[in-house]
XYZ file of C-alpha atoms in Angstrom:
647
model
C -3.151 10.721 7.759
C -4.428 12.426 4.595
C -2.959 15.837 3.745
C -5.479 18.588 3.180
C -6.017 19.685 -0.419
C -5.120 23.340 -0.848
C -7.965 25.014 -2.766
C -5.679 27.444 -4.575
C -3.545 24.585 -5.879
C -6.627 22.623 -6.902
C -7.905 25.631 -8.821
C -4.563 25.970 -10.593
C -4.198 22.337 -11.632
C -7.834 22.269 -12.742
C -7.091 24.727 -15.532
C -7.682 23.297 -18.971
C -4.939 23.924 -21.559
C -7.136 26.559 -23.206
C -7.717 28.339 -19.885
C -3.987 28.094 -19.168
C -3.188 29.771 -22.461
C -5.801 32.467 -21.839
C -4.074 33.377 -18.564
C -0.836 34.194 -20.323
C 0.578 30.795 -21.240
C 3.851 31.061 -19.324
C 6.354 28.341 -20.121
C 5.636 25.451 -17.778
C 7.042 21.928 -17.324
C 5.625 19.039 -15.295
C 6.956 19.187 -11.737
C 8.763 15.892 -12.219
C 11.168 17.875 -14.450
C 12.778 19.731 -11.567
C 16.267 20.143 -10.119
C 17.855 16.796 -9.303
C 15.718 14.874 -11.795
C 16.772 11.407 -12.935
C 16.003 10.691 -16.593
C 15.931 7.272 -18.191
C 19.157 6.333 -19.956
C 19.422 4.748 -23.418
C 15.872 5.649 -24.414
C 14.261 8.558 -26.299
C 13.243 11.195 -23.735
C 9.875 12.929 -24.077
C 9.836 16.410 -22.550
C 6.540 18.299 -22.535
C 4.615 21.131 -20.981
C 2.684 24.320 -21.690
C 3.654 27.511 -23.486
C 1.995 30.364 -25.323
C 0.179 28.942 -28.358
C 2.317 29.009 -31.487
C 5.626 29.401 -29.644
C 8.567 27.355 -30.829
C 9.962 25.410 -27.870
C 13.621 24.354 -27.857
C 14.943 21.709 -25.477
C 18.630 20.951 -24.882
C 20.492 18.375 -22.785
C 24.272 17.867 -22.936
C 24.480 19.264 -26.475
C 21.532 17.250 -27.786
C 18.560 19.265 -28.986
C 14.907 18.854 -29.890
C 12.132 21.303 -30.702
C 8.362 21.526 -30.892
C 5.640 24.104 -31.457
C 2.999 24.790 -28.819
C -0.444 24.001 -30.143
C -3.587 26.070 -29.935
C -4.138 24.728 -26.444
C -0.577 25.580 -25.389
C 0.547 21.957 -25.170
C 3.942 21.026 -26.600
C 6.112 17.937 -26.581
C 9.659 17.391 -27.809
C 11.693 14.193 -27.763
C 15.389 14.216 -27.010
C 17.509 11.382 -28.425
C 18.589 8.527 -26.173
C 21.495 9.335 -23.886
C 23.879 7.103 -21.962
C 24.036 7.083 -18.174
C 25.865 9.982 -16.608
C 25.621 13.520 -15.331
C 25.123 15.899 -13.758
C 23.804 17.883 -16.726
C 21.495 20.844 -17.279
C 18.142 20.494 -19.044
C 17.379 23.820 -20.748
C 13.994 24.761 -22.219
C 13.232 27.998 -24.089
C 10.023 29.313 -25.674
C 9.245 32.824 -26.955
C 11.920 34.425 -24.824
C 11.122 32.488 -21.649
C 13.686 30.073 -20.243
C 13.683 27.242 -17.754
C 16.903 25.692 -16.474
C 16.741 22.313 -14.685
C 20.013 21.636 -12.855
C 21.755 18.547 -11.511
C 20.177 16.179 -14.062
C 21.289 12.533 -13.977
C 20.746 9.816 -16.594
C 20.194 6.321 -15.226
C 17.393 3.910 -14.371
C 13.972 5.321 -13.424
C 11.299 3.156 -11.830
C 7.776 4.108 -10.812
C 6.749 2.700 -7.409
C 3.002 2.630 -6.845
C 0.243 0.987 -4.831
C -1.122 1.302 -1.319
C 0.372 1.527 2.161
C 2.871 -1.315 1.985
C 4.587 0.432 -0.927
C 4.098 3.869 0.626
C 5.543 2.670 3.955
C 8.538 4.893 4.802
C 12.050 3.774 5.593
C 11.863 5.373 9.046
C 9.103 2.980 10.144
C 10.516 -0.173 8.564
C 12.413 -2.978 10.276
C 15.807 -1.799 9.064
C 14.937 1.900 9.192
C 17.549 3.018 11.694
C 20.303 1.179 9.888
C 19.228 2.470 6.486
C 18.997 6.081 7.655
C 22.400 5.964 9.361
C 23.991 4.433 6.264
C 22.344 6.690 3.688
C 24.581 8.920 1.611
C 24.277 8.235 -2.097
C 23.703 11.343 -4.233
C 23.019 9.147 -7.267
C 20.030 7.429 -5.660
C 17.058 9.782 -5.772
C 13.391 9.731 -4.834
C 10.421 11.821 -5.999
C 7.314 11.635 -3.806
C 4.043 12.448 -5.579
C 1.742 14.073 -2.989
C -1.531 12.369 -2.176
C -4.092 14.078 -4.387
C -7.204 13.277 -6.385
C -9.231 14.658 -9.266
C -12.409 13.689 -11.094
C -10.868 14.447 -14.499
C -7.312 13.854 -15.788
C -4.848 16.564 -14.781
C -1.811 17.818 -16.632
C 0.213 18.789 -13.567
C 1.068 17.199 -10.238
C 0.057 18.956 -7.047
C 3.666 19.038 -5.833
C 6.812 17.014 -5.310
C 10.572 17.355 -5.562
C 13.572 15.136 -6.215
C 15.662 14.280 -3.158
C 18.989 12.465 -3.005
C 19.433 9.687 -0.448
C 20.943 11.158 2.722
C 20.367 10.596 6.449
C 18.079 13.627 6.637
C 15.918 12.596 3.648
C 15.842 8.834 3.265
C 13.572 8.205 6.259
C 10.626 9.482 4.203
C 11.446 7.398 1.106
C 9.327 4.374 0.212
C 11.064 1.549 2.100
C 10.370 -1.013 -0.622
C 11.395 1.469 -3.310
C 14.602 2.347 -1.467
C 15.634 -1.300 -0.985
C 14.878 -1.958 -4.655
C 16.902 1.067 -5.778
C 19.883 0.184 -3.588
C 20.120 -3.249 -5.178
C 20.034 -1.748 -8.675
C 22.647 0.837 -7.719
C 24.926 -1.815 -6.247
C 24.694 -4.040 -9.322
C 24.303 -1.669 -12.260
C 26.521 1.164 -10.983
C 24.374 3.853 -12.629
C 22.106 6.526 -11.114
C 18.682 5.256 -9.994
C 15.532 7.307 -9.527
C 12.315 6.179 -7.835
C 9.060 8.045 -8.504
C 6.823 7.208 -5.527
C 3.127 7.579 -6.391
C 1.287 5.788 -3.587
C -1.692 6.194 -1.263
C -2.370 3.880 1.669
C -5.677 2.022 1.566
C -6.208 2.747 -2.119
C -8.175 0.393 -4.346
C -6.984 -0.656 -7.774
C -10.001 1.087 -9.319
C -8.704 4.446 -8.083
C -5.496 3.921 -10.092
C -7.327 3.122 -13.354
C -8.651 5.477 -16.012
C -12.244 5.406 -17.166
C -11.153 3.526 -20.276
C -9.335 0.867 -18.243
C -12.521 0.387 -16.211
C -14.648 0.131 -19.348
C -16.544 3.337 -18.562
C -17.448 5.961 -21.129
C -17.807 9.610 -20.131
C -21.497 9.267 -19.343
C -20.970 6.059 -17.383
C -18.166 7.560 -15.329
C -20.115 10.712 -14.591
C -23.093 8.615 -13.491
C -20.870 6.669 -11.072
C -19.298 9.832 -9.712
C -22.700 11.489 -9.361
C -23.981 8.467 -7.460
C -20.864 8.546 -5.283
C -21.289 12.248 -4.529
C -24.908 11.709 -3.553
C -23.998 8.775 -1.308
C -21.244 10.827 0.329
C -23.652 13.707 0.937
C -26.101 11.336 2.634
C -23.358 9.741 4.718
C -21.938 13.122 5.712
C -25.340 14.344 6.857
C -25.912 11.157 8.856
C -22.582 11.596 10.663
C -23.313 15.265 11.351
C -26.613 14.327 12.934
C -24.983 11.590 14.996
C -22.295 13.837 16.479
C -24.779 16.703 16.978
C -26.194 14.697 19.889
C -23.078 15.673 21.873
C -22.258 19.239 22.857
C -18.774 20.209 21.608
C -16.154 20.599 24.311
C -12.655 22.019 24.336
C -10.470 19.375 22.616
C -7.798 19.927 25.275
C -10.231 19.372 28.144
C -9.534 16.465 30.491
C -13.096 16.367 31.857
C -13.883 12.996 30.277
C -10.849 11.416 31.942
C -12.509 11.596 35.346
C -12.830 8.395 37.334
C -16.523 8.958 38.053
C -18.465 10.217 35.041
C -22.029 10.138 33.757
C -21.748 8.269 30.439
C -25.442 7.631 29.774
C -25.344 9.582 26.494
C -22.174 7.855 25.251
C -22.467 5.262 22.491
C -20.916 1.777 22.210
C -18.069 1.380 19.735
C -16.056 -1.659 18.731
C -12.365 -1.757 19.613
C -10.117 -2.239 17.709
C -11.581 -0.673 14.574
C -11.454 2.675 12.802
C -14.358 4.896 13.752
C -15.014 5.480 10.035
C -16.196 1.863 9.775
C -18.663 2.350 12.623
C -20.841 5.219 11.491
C -18.372 8.121 11.699
C -17.052 8.233 8.139
C -15.268 11.446 7.183
C -14.849 12.526 10.809
C -11.632 14.162 12.030
C -10.835 15.795 15.328
C -10.914 14.715 18.983
C -13.054 11.948 20.491
C -12.992 9.911 23.694
C -13.103 6.198 24.502
C -13.836 4.652 27.901
C -13.974 1.121 29.302
C -13.344 -0.694 32.579
C -11.278 -3.663 33.715
C -11.121 -5.751 36.875
C -8.094 -6.420 39.084
C -7.566 -8.505 42.166
C -6.100 -6.894 45.270
C -2.718 -8.475 44.584
C -2.745 -7.411 40.914
C -3.613 -3.817 41.810
C -0.846 -3.739 44.418
C 1.782 -4.908 41.908
C 0.963 -2.634 38.949
C 0.075 -3.586 35.395
C 1.124 -3.185 31.781
C -1.595 -1.621 29.645
C -1.895 -1.993 25.863
C -4.292 0.340 24.049
C -3.537 -0.606 20.445
C -2.452 1.496 17.485
C -4.092 4.899 17.737
C -4.545 7.192 14.763
C -3.007 9.722 15.271
C -2.416 10.904 18.878
C -3.586 9.546 22.226
C -3.578 10.613 25.862
C -4.504 7.813 28.269
C -5.759 7.865 31.848
C -6.527 5.142 34.412
C -8.853 6.078 37.274
C -8.394 9.727 36.374
C -4.568 9.562 36.429
C -2.477 10.224 33.322
C -0.507 7.062 32.439
C 0.784 7.754 28.926
C 0.613 9.761 25.710
C 1.964 9.283 22.185
C 1.793 11.903 19.441
C 1.496 11.462 15.687
C 2.216 7.734 15.473
C -0.779 6.110 13.822
C 0.905 2.713 13.462
C 2.709 2.446 16.813
C 1.197 0.115 19.434
C 0.703 1.990 22.698
C 2.046 0.125 25.743
C 2.068 1.937 29.083
C 3.270 0.968 32.557
C 0.584 1.700 35.173
C 1.918 1.928 38.744
C 0.156 0.462 41.740
C -0.616 3.896 43.128
C -3.298 4.605 40.534
C -4.936 1.164 40.648
C -7.436 -0.469 42.973
C -8.916 -3.880 43.585
C -12.127 -4.395 41.651
C -13.246 -2.139 38.824
C -10.810 0.326 37.222
C -11.659 2.970 34.625
C -9.676 3.471 31.427
C -10.150 6.666 29.372
C -8.399 7.490 26.091
C -8.531 10.822 24.285
C -7.877 10.341 20.559
C -6.932 13.069 18.117
C -7.198 12.257 14.410
C -5.736 14.747 11.949
C -7.077 13.174 8.769
C -7.750 9.824 7.159
C -8.588 6.889 9.402
C -9.138 7.593 13.078
C -9.626 5.742 16.347
C -8.205 2.819 18.288
C -6.935 0.259 15.799
C -4.310 -2.453 15.457
C -4.596 -6.125 16.357
C -6.860 -7.373 19.174
C -3.787 -8.775 20.917
C -2.403 -5.225 21.217
C -5.255 -4.151 23.507
C -4.803 -5.751 26.901
C -4.257 -5.563 30.638
C -1.286 -7.593 31.883
C -0.719 -8.007 35.626
C 2.901 -8.194 36.734
C 4.110 -11.745 36.137
C 0.798 -12.710 34.509
C -0.555 -13.190 31.019
C -2.270 -10.435 29.018
C -6.059 -10.223 29.308
C -7.966 -8.911 26.294
C -9.582 -5.487 26.539
C -11.381 -5.607 23.227
C -15.080 -5.608 22.569
C -17.423 -2.629 22.763
C -16.201 0.424 24.668
C -18.059 3.705 25.236
C -17.502 6.592 22.831
C -18.328 10.245 22.304
C -16.864 13.153 20.394
C -15.317 16.284 21.887
C -14.771 18.553 18.894
C -14.788 17.195 15.353
C -15.286 18.134 11.731
C -17.076 16.024 9.139
C -16.141 16.115 5.470
C -15.972 13.592 2.666
C -13.330 15.591 0.779
C -10.544 13.454 2.219
C -9.968 9.777 1.643
C -10.778 9.568 -2.056
C -8.410 6.646 -2.355
C -11.165 4.178 -3.217
C -13.041 6.222 -5.805
C -12.788 5.089 -9.419
C -10.163 6.968 -11.511
C -9.407 9.853 -9.131
C -5.853 8.835 -8.144
C -5.006 7.945 -11.719
C -6.207 11.389 -12.800
C -4.126 13.344 -10.268
C -1.144 11.139 -9.399
C -0.459 9.063 -12.515
C -1.764 10.828 -15.607
C 0.442 13.937 -15.066
C 3.535 11.679 -15.199
C 2.764 10.317 -18.661
C 4.640 9.842 -20.976
C 7.776 10.112 -18.771
C 10.408 7.582 -19.884
C 10.635 4.719 -17.378
C 12.621 1.517 -16.965
C 9.591 -0.114 -15.344
C 7.021 -0.175 -12.549
C 7.046 -1.847 -9.134
C 3.620 -2.309 -7.513
C 2.435 -3.405 -4.064
C -1.342 -3.261 -3.720
C -4.312 -5.562 -3.303
C -5.231 -5.641 0.361
C -8.114 -3.227 -0.241
C -9.473 -5.396 -3.075
C -9.171 -8.678 -1.131
C -12.907 -8.975 -0.551
C -15.296 -11.803 -1.497
C -16.566 -9.645 -4.356
C -13.279 -8.143 -5.486
C -10.607 -10.822 -5.178
C -11.440 -12.796 -8.332
C -12.361 -9.691 -10.321
C -8.874 -8.360 -9.571
C -7.229 -10.523 -12.234
C -9.056 -8.699 -15.035
C -8.603 -5.321 -13.379
C -4.890 -5.873 -12.818
C -4.374 -6.875 -16.435
C -6.329 -3.798 -17.524
C -4.262 -1.516 -15.308
C -0.950 -2.864 -16.589
C -1.973 -2.634 -20.227
C -3.452 0.837 -19.678
C -0.360 2.186 -17.951
C 1.838 0.739 -20.680
C -0.239 2.614 -23.221
C -0.028 5.866 -21.258
C 3.748 5.597 -20.968
C 3.965 4.549 -24.641
C 5.920 1.409 -23.838
C 3.907 -1.670 -24.858
C 6.100 -4.037 -22.847
C 7.011 -1.735 -19.976
C 8.319 -4.093 -17.238
C 5.749 -4.392 -14.469
C 6.762 -6.175 -11.256
C 4.735 -6.592 -8.088
C 4.800 -7.961 -4.571
C 2.242 -10.626 -3.827
C 0.170 -10.102 -0.686
C 1.998 -11.042 2.515
C 0.436 -13.315 5.151
C -1.979 -11.540 7.496
C -4.878 -12.736 9.638
C -7.522 -10.595 7.942
C -10.521 -12.318 9.475
C -12.019 -12.616 6.007
C -11.624 -16.360 5.488
C -14.865 -18.347 5.612
C -14.359 -21.545 7.605
C -16.263 -24.780 8.043
C -17.173 -26.309 11.402
C -13.708 -27.894 11.632
C -11.991 -24.555 11.108
C -10.861 -25.346 7.560
C -10.965 -22.736 4.842
C -13.954 -22.786 2.506
C -13.280 -19.430 0.865
C -10.324 -17.080 1.235
C -10.450 -13.673 -0.476
C -6.765 -13.069 0.259
C -5.750 -16.412 -1.260
C -7.980 -15.732 -4.272
C -6.398 -12.328 -4.765
C -2.928 -13.894 -4.647
C -4.139 -16.294 -7.333
C -5.356 -13.306 -9.373
C -1.928 -11.719 -9.043
C -0.248 -14.935 -10.193
C -2.636 -15.230 -13.144
C -1.450 -11.835 -14.386
C 2.016 -13.305 -14.981
C 0.551 -14.453 -18.313
C 1.276 -10.915 -19.539
C 4.760 -10.417 -21.007
C 7.458 -8.514 -19.096
C 5.891 -9.132 -15.693
C 7.246 -10.593 -12.459
C 6.005 -11.392 -8.970
C 7.866 -11.354 -5.654
C 6.403 -13.980 -3.308
C 6.704 -12.926 0.347
C 4.867 -15.619 2.308
C 7.860 -15.781 4.648
C 7.980 -12.096 5.619
C 4.410 -11.394 6.697
C 2.964 -10.622 10.121
C -0.112 -12.448 11.369
C -1.200 -9.468 13.457
C -0.159 -6.561 11.242
C -1.236 -5.799 7.704
C 1.986 -3.781 7.436
C 4.849 -6.247 7.945
C 7.949 -4.240 8.779
C 10.506 -6.149 6.697
C 10.394 -4.051 3.547
C 14.033 -4.661 2.666
C 13.378 -8.281 1.677
C 10.444 -7.213 -0.510
C 12.501 -4.586 -2.333
C 15.436 -6.926 -2.778
C 13.247 -9.661 -4.274
C 11.712 -7.207 -6.711
C 15.233 -6.126 -7.631
C 16.263 -9.747 -8.250
C 13.389 -10.083 -10.721
C 14.371 -6.822 -12.427
C 18.016 -7.842 -12.665
C 17.026 -11.129 -14.295
C 14.149 -10.068 -16.541
C 15.064 -6.485 -17.415
C 18.845 -6.371 -17.120
C 19.696 -9.874 -18.322
C 21.380 -11.470 -15.292
C 20.762 -15.155 -16.068
C 22.596 -16.449 -13.004
C 20.724 -14.642 -10.252
C 18.082 -16.543 -8.246
C 14.895 -14.579 -8.883
C 11.913 -16.865 -8.314
C 10.817 -19.727 -6.131
C 9.139 -22.896 -7.428
C 6.063 -22.283 -9.604
C 3.314 -24.907 -9.800
C 2.952 -26.397 -13.306
C 0.801 -29.560 -13.262
C -0.531 -32.458 -11.199
C -0.933 -36.174 -11.806
C -2.777 -38.833 -9.813
C -0.743 -41.813 -8.706
C -3.033 -44.160 -6.790
C -3.872 -42.512 -3.466
C -1.266 -39.829 -4.074
C -1.191 -36.618 -6.058
C 2.143 -35.632 -7.587
C 2.770 -31.907 -8.139
C 5.262 -30.729 -10.776
C 6.997 -27.359 -10.611
C 8.873 -25.001 -12.883
C 12.019 -23.342 -11.524
C 12.591 -26.238 -9.152
C 16.127 -26.888 -10.418
C 16.507 -29.928 -8.205
C 16.552 -27.621 -5.191
C 13.126 -28.043 -3.601
C 13.283 -27.782 0.170
C 11.221 -26.922 3.214
C 11.892 -23.720 5.115
C 12.509 -24.674 8.729
C 12.752 -28.367 7.842
C 9.029 -29.244 7.896
C 7.091 -29.252 4.624
C 3.608 -27.845 5.247
C 0.725 -25.891 3.826
C -0.619 -28.569 1.427
C -4.189 -29.893 1.304
C -5.901 -32.582 -0.775
C -9.501 -32.983 -1.924
C -11.450 -35.726 -3.629
C -14.416 -35.359 -5.949
C -16.473 -33.802 -3.139
C -14.202 -30.755 -3.077
C -13.568 -30.971 0.677
C -9.984 -30.280 1.527
C -8.014 -32.148 4.169
C -4.473 -31.552 5.479
C -1.992 -33.532 3.418
C 1.293 -35.175 4.237
C 3.843 -33.887 1.750
C 7.267 -35.105 0.727
C 9.765 -33.898 -1.843
C 10.871 -36.248 -4.619
C 13.291 -34.515 -6.979
C 11.429 -31.633 -8.623
C 8.026 -32.833 -7.403
C 6.000 -32.757 -4.221
C 3.990 -35.899 -3.461
C 0.804 -35.532 -1.414
C -1.263 -38.049 0.529
C -4.158 -37.619 2.958
C -5.717 -40.453 4.937
C -9.181 -38.919 4.438
C -8.824 -38.815 0.623
C -8.692 -42.168 -1.142
C -8.985 -40.768 -4.671
C -7.326 -37.360 -4.887
C -8.645 -34.923 -7.453
C -7.078 -31.580 -6.563
C -4.709 -29.869 -4.188
C -4.070 -26.450 -2.836
C -1.125 -24.844 -1.097
C -1.010 -21.903 1.283
C -4.713 -21.350 0.722
C -5.627 -18.879 3.475
C -5.155 -15.254 4.301
C -2.303 -16.125 6.674
C -0.423 -19.148 5.240
C 2.321 -19.206 7.854
C 2.644 -22.981 7.504
C 3.439 -22.781 3.763
C 7.136 -23.691 3.699
C 8.075 -24.877 0.190
C 11.135 -23.054 -1.136
C 13.553 -23.396 -3.996
C 16.916 -22.005 -4.958
C 18.351 -19.543 -2.418
C 15.317 -20.114 -0.193
C 12.870 -18.189 -2.378
C 9.320 -19.313 -1.498
C 6.786 -20.977 -3.746
C 3.633 -19.027 -4.486
C 0.346 -20.248 -2.996
C -1.808 -21.993 -5.591
C -4.633 -24.430 -6.226
C -4.642 -27.038 -8.956
C -8.276 -26.386 -9.875
C -10.878 -23.688 -9.218
C -14.041 -24.618 -7.331
């Protein structure tokens, strides 16, 4: 899923300012200043770029002017005065006889949308995608997609990107969360809205931070990158040796689909899981999976439904040598195929899947429940576990998938945007950092990222809003013998997100009610965007009447065998979604948590557990997948998971 980096473009953006000037120093603006651009209203507008050293640069917008002189390195920056919402206008730039004319310029609200896949997720693949595409048609709502790219040092120019107005033919590729957010602002504020989408699925927070934000000096960063390059070289060589055991075959060949096949040189592989996590990191191309399943005579005679998971990117599937289905370029679509009786038999049946991966993660993925055999009228039977695997024709390179390397996304996808004038940032990221080692550390990293980005955009209190992690059965919770959570990296990361609310001009959208147990990418992005917009309308645009947050835990007090929890933003409206109040646990001095009975009394929740005679602490929604957490407040907005004390 990762676009290839074009070497010629990389060479161009790698030019230092001095090298740029030496090559002629043509007048150049950042790509974000292109036709259709949305500029931030009511705020001074930095405009910058490159020109021949010493040239006077003149900038004009709607009769307002500013000027600057290009330095010895060719860099210049001019600041236009604040301008009210409106347009379209022309942004004109002139330097030493060269001119640039940016047309169709609007002034309105500009928000940067960033993070990993749940922010990157496009409208076309979201729950309301069809409806949103059919209803799109707003030329004053615009989207700029920053291409996935990376660099080991800060860049001055983006690799690409263009502004697009919302229309049926364009909006399907917009960030679904960003689009829902922008629509709410448009509806309420009645001014143009621009979303700059700088996202990369699977990215870690470290990749979006500069060396300074990570506390690394130049030598420290270079040492980390050198170590990373060496590790990648070792891993790449190991994968090359592993796949060299198999002779390459034509990727279009169907030879491995045969019913009877010698598979003694095939290797076991876990399904579902990306092949990168199983010794094939950096591998792209075509590979094959095989397994078997058993059917009774009656089941074979009736036909079955076959689920083979979410396959990245393209699959072709055979049963007993017969083609039963194929899906192209749909890495997140569960494959479900009808298999007729004519290709089945009583006893053992052979399943073969050819997988083509064009970049990024590859293999048979998704939830275990999506990989199954279901007889007609019966229940699904799991087909997970180790299958057999071999490659057909692949390439191995660690140049892709740099989305978890310190600083490299910041350098290529964020730094070139600074100091563009913004209204604020919306952020949806954290799944990649929800590990036992990373979840608690995230609170310091997140604070550092926010403060660092504010510095780069020269806005010390730049509004920064984020979506808290949605429920998902990650498999990362550590449980005791009774199945109760001892440690939960996802819950800890949510706590780290909540802790960052201590920074000014921040806000958090809690989405415990719109997750998906079996999918890390819940499809309801509209609710997420709308909740972020509610926070923006309240905190940034001054709407004091809008419901923008659910109840927020404040304090606890012991009352005999009960623990009483007090909340901010309760407003006498505490309630339970679905009618049953759940998700609360109590612990005594031993720190062992037990399910608690909970009841609402005014603006408090009162907890009691028969196994806890002297309550000391409580927690709520403390798991990766807190589906039972049902406390809500005004307008049904959910309470954030929390614990009253750290253990």
